[in-house]
CSV table of C-alpha atoms in Angstrom, one decimal:
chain,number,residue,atom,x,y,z
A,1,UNK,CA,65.5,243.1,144.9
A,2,UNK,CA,61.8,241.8,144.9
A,3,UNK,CA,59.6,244.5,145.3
A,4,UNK,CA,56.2,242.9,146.1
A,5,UNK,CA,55.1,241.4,149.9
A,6,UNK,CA,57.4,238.7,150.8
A,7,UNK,CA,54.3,236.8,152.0
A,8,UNK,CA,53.5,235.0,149.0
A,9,UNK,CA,55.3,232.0,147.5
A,10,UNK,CA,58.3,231.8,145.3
A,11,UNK,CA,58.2,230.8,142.1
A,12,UNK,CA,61.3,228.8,141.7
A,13,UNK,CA,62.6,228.9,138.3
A,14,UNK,CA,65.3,225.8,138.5
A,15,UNK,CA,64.0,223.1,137.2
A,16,UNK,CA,66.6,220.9,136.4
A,17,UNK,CA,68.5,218.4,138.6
A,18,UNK,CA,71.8,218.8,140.9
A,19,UNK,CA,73.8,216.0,141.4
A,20,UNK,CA,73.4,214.9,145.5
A,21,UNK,CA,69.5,216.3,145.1
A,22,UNK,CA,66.8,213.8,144.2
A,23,UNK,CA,64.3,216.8,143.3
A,24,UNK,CA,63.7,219.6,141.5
A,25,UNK,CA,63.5,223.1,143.5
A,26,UNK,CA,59.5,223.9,142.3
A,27,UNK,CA,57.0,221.4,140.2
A,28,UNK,CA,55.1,222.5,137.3
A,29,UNK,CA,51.7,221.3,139.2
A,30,UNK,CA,53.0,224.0,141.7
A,31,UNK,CA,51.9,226.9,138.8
A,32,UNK,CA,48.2,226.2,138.9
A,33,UNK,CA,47.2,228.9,140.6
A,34,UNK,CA,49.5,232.0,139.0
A,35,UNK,CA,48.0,234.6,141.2
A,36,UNK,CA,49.9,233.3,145.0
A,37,UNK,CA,53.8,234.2,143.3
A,38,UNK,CA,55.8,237.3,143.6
A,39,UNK,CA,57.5,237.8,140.6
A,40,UNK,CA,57.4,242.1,140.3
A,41,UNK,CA,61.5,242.9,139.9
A,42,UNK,CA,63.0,246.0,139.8
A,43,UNK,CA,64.9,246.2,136.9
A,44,UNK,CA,68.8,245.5,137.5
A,45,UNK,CA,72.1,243.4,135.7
A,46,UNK,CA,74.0,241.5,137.9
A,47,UNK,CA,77.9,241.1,136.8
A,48,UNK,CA,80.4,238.6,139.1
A,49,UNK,CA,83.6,237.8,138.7
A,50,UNK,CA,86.0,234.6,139.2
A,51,UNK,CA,86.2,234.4,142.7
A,52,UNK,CA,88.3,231.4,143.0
A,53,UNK,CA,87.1,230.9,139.3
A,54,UNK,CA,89.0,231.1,136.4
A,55,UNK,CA,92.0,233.3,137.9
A,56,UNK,CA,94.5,230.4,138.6
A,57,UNK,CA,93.5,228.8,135.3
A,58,UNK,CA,93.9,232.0,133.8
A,59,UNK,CA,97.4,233.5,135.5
A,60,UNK,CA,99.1,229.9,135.2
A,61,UNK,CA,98.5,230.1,131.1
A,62,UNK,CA,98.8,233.3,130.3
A,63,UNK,CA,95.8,234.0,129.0
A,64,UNK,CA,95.6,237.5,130.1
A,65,UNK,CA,98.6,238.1,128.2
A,66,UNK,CA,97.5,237.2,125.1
A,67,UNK,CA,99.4,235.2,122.6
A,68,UNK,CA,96.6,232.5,121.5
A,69,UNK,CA,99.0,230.9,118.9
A,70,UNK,CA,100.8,229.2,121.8
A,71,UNK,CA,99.0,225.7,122.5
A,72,UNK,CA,99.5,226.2,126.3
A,73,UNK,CA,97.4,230.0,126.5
A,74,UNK,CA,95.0,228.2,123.8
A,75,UNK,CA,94.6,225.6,126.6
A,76,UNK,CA,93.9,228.3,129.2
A,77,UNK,CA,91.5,229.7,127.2
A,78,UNK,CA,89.3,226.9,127.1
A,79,UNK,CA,90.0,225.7,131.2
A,80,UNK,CA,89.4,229.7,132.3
A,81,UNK,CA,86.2,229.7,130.2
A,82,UNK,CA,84.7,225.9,131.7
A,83,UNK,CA,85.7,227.6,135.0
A,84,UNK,CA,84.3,230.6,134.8
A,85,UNK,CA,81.1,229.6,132.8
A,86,UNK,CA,81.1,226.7,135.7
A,87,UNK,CA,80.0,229.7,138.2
A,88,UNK,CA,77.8,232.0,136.4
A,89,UNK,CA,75.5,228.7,135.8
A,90,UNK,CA,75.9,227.9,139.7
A,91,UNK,CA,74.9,231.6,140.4
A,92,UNK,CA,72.2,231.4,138.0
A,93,UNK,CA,70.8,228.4,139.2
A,94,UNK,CA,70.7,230.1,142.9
A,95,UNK,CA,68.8,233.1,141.2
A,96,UNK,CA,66.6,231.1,139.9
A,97,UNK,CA,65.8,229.1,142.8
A,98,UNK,CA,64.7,231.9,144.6
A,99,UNK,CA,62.5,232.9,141.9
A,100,UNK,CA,64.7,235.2,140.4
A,101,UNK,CA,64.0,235.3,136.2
A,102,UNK,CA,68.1,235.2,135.7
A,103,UNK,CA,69.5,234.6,132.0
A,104,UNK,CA,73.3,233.9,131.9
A,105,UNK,CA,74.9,236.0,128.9
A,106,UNK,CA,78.3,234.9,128.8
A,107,UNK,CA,80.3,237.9,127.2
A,108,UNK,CA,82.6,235.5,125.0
A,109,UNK,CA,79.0,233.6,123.9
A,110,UNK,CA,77.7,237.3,123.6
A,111,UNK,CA,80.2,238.8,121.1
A,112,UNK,CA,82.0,240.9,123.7
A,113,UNK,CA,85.8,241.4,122.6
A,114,UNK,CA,88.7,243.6,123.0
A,115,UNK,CA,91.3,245.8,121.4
A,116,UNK,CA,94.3,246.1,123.4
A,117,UNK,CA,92.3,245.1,126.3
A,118,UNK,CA,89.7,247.8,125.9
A,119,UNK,CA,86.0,247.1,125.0
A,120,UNK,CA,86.1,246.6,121.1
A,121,UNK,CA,82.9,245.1,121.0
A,122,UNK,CA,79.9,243.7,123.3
A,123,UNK,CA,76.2,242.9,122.7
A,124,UNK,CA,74.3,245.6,125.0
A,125,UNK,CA,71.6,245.4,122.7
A,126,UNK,CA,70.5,242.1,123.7
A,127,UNK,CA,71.2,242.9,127.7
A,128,UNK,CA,68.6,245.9,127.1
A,129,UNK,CA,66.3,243.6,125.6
A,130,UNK,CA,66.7,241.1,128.3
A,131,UNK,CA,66.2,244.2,131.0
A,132,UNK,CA,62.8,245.2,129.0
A,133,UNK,CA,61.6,241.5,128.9
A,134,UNK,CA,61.6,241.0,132.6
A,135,UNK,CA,64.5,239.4,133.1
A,136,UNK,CA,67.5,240.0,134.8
A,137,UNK,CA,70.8,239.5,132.9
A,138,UNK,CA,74.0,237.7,134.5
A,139,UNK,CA,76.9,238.3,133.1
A,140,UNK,CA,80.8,237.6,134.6
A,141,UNK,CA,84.7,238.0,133.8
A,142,UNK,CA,85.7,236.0,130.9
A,143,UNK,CA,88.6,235.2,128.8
A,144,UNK,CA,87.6,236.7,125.0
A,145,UNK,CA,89.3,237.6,121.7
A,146,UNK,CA,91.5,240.1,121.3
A,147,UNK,CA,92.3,241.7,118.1
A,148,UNK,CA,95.8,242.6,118.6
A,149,UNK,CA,96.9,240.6,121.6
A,150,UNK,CA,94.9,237.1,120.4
A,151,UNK,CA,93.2,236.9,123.3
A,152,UNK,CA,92.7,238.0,127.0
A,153,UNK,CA,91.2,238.6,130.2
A,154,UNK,CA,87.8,241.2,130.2
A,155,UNK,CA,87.0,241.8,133.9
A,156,UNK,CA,83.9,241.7,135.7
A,157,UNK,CA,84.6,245.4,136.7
A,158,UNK,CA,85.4,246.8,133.2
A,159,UNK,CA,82.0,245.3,132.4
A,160,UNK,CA,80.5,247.0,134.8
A,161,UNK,CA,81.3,250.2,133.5
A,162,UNK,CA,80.8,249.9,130.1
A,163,UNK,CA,77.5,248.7,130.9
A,164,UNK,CA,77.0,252.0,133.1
A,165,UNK,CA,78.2,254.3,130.3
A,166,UNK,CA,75.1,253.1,127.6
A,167,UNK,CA,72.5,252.0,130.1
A,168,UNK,CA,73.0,254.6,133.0
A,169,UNK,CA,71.9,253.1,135.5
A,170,UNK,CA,70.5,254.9,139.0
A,171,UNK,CA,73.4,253.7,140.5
A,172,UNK,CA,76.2,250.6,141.2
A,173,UNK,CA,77.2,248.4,143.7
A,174,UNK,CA,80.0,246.7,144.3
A,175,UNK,CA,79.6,243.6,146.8
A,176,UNK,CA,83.1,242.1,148.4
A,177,UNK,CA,84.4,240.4,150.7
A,178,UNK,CA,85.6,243.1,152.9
A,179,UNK,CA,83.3,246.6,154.1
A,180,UNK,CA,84.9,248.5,151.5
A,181,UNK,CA,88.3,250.8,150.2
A,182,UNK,CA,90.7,250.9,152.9
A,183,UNK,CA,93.9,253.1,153.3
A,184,UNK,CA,96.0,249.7,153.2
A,185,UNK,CA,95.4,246.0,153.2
A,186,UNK,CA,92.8,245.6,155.4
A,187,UNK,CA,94.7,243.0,157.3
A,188,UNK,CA,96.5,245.6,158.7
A,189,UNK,CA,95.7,246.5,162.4
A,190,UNK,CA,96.0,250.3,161.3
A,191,UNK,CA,93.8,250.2,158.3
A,192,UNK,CA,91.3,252.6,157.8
A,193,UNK,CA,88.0,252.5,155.7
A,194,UNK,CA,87.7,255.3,153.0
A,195,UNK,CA,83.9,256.4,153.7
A,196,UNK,CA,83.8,258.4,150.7
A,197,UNK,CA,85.8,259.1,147.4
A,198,UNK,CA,85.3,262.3,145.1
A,199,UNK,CA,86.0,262.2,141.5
A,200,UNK,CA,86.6,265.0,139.7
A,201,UNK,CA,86.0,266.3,135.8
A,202,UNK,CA,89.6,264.9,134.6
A,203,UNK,CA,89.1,261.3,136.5
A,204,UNK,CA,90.9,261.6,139.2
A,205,UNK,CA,89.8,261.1,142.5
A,206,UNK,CA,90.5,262.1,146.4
A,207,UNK,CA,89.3,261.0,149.7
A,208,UNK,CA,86.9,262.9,151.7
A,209,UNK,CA,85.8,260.7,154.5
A,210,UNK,CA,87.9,260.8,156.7
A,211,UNK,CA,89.7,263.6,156.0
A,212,UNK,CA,93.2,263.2,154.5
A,213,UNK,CA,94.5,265.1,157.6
A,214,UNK,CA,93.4,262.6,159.9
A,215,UNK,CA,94.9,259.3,157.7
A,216,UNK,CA,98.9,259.0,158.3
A,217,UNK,CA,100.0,257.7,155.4
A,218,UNK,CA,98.8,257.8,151.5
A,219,UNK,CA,96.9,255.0,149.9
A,220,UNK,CA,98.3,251.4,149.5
A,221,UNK,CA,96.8,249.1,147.4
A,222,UNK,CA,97.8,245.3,146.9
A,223,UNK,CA,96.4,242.8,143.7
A,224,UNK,CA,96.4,239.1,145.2
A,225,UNK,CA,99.6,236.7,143.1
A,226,UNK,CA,96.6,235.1,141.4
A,227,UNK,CA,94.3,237.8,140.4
A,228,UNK,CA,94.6,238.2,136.2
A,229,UNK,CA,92.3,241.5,136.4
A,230,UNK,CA,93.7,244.1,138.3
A,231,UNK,CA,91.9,243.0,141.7
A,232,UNK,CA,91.2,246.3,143.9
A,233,UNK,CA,92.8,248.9,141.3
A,234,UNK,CA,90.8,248.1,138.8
A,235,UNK,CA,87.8,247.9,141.1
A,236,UNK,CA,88.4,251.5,142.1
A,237,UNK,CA,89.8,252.5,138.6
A,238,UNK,CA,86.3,251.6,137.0
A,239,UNK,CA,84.4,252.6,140.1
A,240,UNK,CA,85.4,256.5,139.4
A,241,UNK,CA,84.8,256.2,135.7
A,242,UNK,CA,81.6,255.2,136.3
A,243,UNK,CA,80.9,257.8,138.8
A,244,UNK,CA,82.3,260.5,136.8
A,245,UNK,CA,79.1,259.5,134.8
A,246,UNK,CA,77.1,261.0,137.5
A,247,UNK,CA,76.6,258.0,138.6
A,248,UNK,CA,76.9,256.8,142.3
A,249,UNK,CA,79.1,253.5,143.7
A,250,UNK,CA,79.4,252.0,146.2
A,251,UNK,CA,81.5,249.3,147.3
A,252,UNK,CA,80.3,247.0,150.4
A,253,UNK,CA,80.4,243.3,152.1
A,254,UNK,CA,78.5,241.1,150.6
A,255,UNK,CA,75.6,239.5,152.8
A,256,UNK,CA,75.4,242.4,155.2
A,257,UNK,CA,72.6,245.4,156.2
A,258,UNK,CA,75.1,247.7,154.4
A,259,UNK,CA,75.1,245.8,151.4
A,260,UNK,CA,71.2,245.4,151.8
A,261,UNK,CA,70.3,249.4,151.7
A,262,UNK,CA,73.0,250.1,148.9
A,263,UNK,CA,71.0,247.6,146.4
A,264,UNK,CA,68.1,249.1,147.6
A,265,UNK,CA,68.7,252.4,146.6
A,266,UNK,CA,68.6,253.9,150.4
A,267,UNK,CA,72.2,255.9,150.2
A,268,UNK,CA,71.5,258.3,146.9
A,269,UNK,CA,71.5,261.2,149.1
A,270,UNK,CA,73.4,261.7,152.4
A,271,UNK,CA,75.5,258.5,153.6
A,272,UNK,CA,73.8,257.2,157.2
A,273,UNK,CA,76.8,257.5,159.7
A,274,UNK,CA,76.2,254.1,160.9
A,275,UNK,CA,76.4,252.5,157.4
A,276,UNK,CA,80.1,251.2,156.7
A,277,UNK,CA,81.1,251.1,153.1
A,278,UNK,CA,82.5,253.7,150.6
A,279,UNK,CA,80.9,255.7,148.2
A,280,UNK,CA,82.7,257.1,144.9
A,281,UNK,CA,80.9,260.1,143.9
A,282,UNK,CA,81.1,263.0,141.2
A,283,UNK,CA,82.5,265.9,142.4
A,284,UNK,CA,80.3,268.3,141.4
């Protein structure tokens, strides 16, 4: 996301010790001259979720089923949190080593909470400020209050999209581990990628790419035993609430060149044919 010339040095914003590393990513005697570091960002809020994280801390207590009063879910609470607070600092960190002006804002730390499991509350005041100081936010799925269920699960992806309904941004990407919506579980020999996704005025959505004439079955989706958030549903749920905003998704594979031109803004008008992922558009 650095929009300057990769030929000058990165500022590396970690100065802190890891355990197994004698030294610090950058000195301060590094900073002398100012002028040789990059640090021109396009604006943008990263959001992760649990990964491996928080979800079987989460799903073994119950946290996402509210129901605080009991000491085991109370428990939860607290190990889903040290877990999932855990990564956003390790993600951070790799932000900031790469010179990358993250801030972690924690939505339980940040006065997010929910009603019913819907947004109640969140703190997008101080995200926007965050955004307009130069830096980018980092925020991540998190167990938080709950004012009629005591407490529960707010995903990474709900985030997302409330964040997308006050900030409107260009558009949103979603990075996984696989190259996008499938037909089925993508372990499946026969599974086939859904290149594109309409969405219509009343929210609900259709395939385009590849026509539903050439699929041979309807959609199946699985959620993984573990997952405390909905896992793919969700993801796709969210994914055409947000682009009913006029607002384009996509979901990709992490760490790829199709991941790479989504961030980048390159797919806002036609999709390449030779770029595998799916878009969840408006269907205007």
């Amino acid at each position: 996301m650095n929009l300057g010339s990769c030929s000058k040095q990165v500022m590396g914003m970690d100065w802190s010790k890891r355990d197994g590393v004698s030294d610090i990513s950058s000195s301060l005697c590094d900073f002398g001259d100012q002028c040789q570091f990059n640090v021109d960002f396009s604006r943008f809020v990263v959001v992760h979720g649990a990964g491996s994280f928080g979800h079987f801390q989460a799903s073994k207590s119950g946290v996402h089923k509210g129901g605080l009063n009991q000491p085991l879910v109370k428990a939860g609470f607290v190990a889903t949190r040290i877990s999932v607070t855990t990564l956003n600092l390790e993600i951070v960190r790799a932000l900031a080593r790469e010179g990358i002006p993250s801030i972690a804002m924690s939505p339980y730390s940040c006065g997010w909470s929910t009603s019913e499991r819907n947004v109640a509350s969140a703190d997008l005041l101080g995200v926007a400020k965050a955004i307009d100081s130069g830096f980018i936010p980092v925020l991540h799925g998190d167990a938080v209050l709950d004012d009629r269920l005591g407490c529960t699960i707010l995903s990474g992806d709900v985030i997302i999209r409330h964040l997308a309904e006050h900030l409107r941004p260009e558009y949103v990407v979603f990075l996984t581990d696989v190259s996008g919506v499938y037909d089925r579980p993508p372990t499946d020999p026969n599974a086939v990628l859904l290149r594109e996704i309409a969405v219509d005025e009343d929210g609900k959505w259709s395939v385009v790419k590849p026509t539903p004439q050439s699929m041979n079955k309807q959609v199946e989706i699985t959620v993984a035993a573990h997952d405390t958030t909905g896992g793919m549903v969700t993801k796709i749920s969210e994914a055409a609430m947000i682009a009913k905003l006029g607002i384009d998704v996509y979901i990709v594979k992490a760490a790829t060149s199709h991941s790479l031109r989504a961030l980048r803004g390159e797919l806002r008008h036609d999709i390449p044919d030779d770029w595998l992922g799916t878009v969840i558009r408006f269907s205007r």
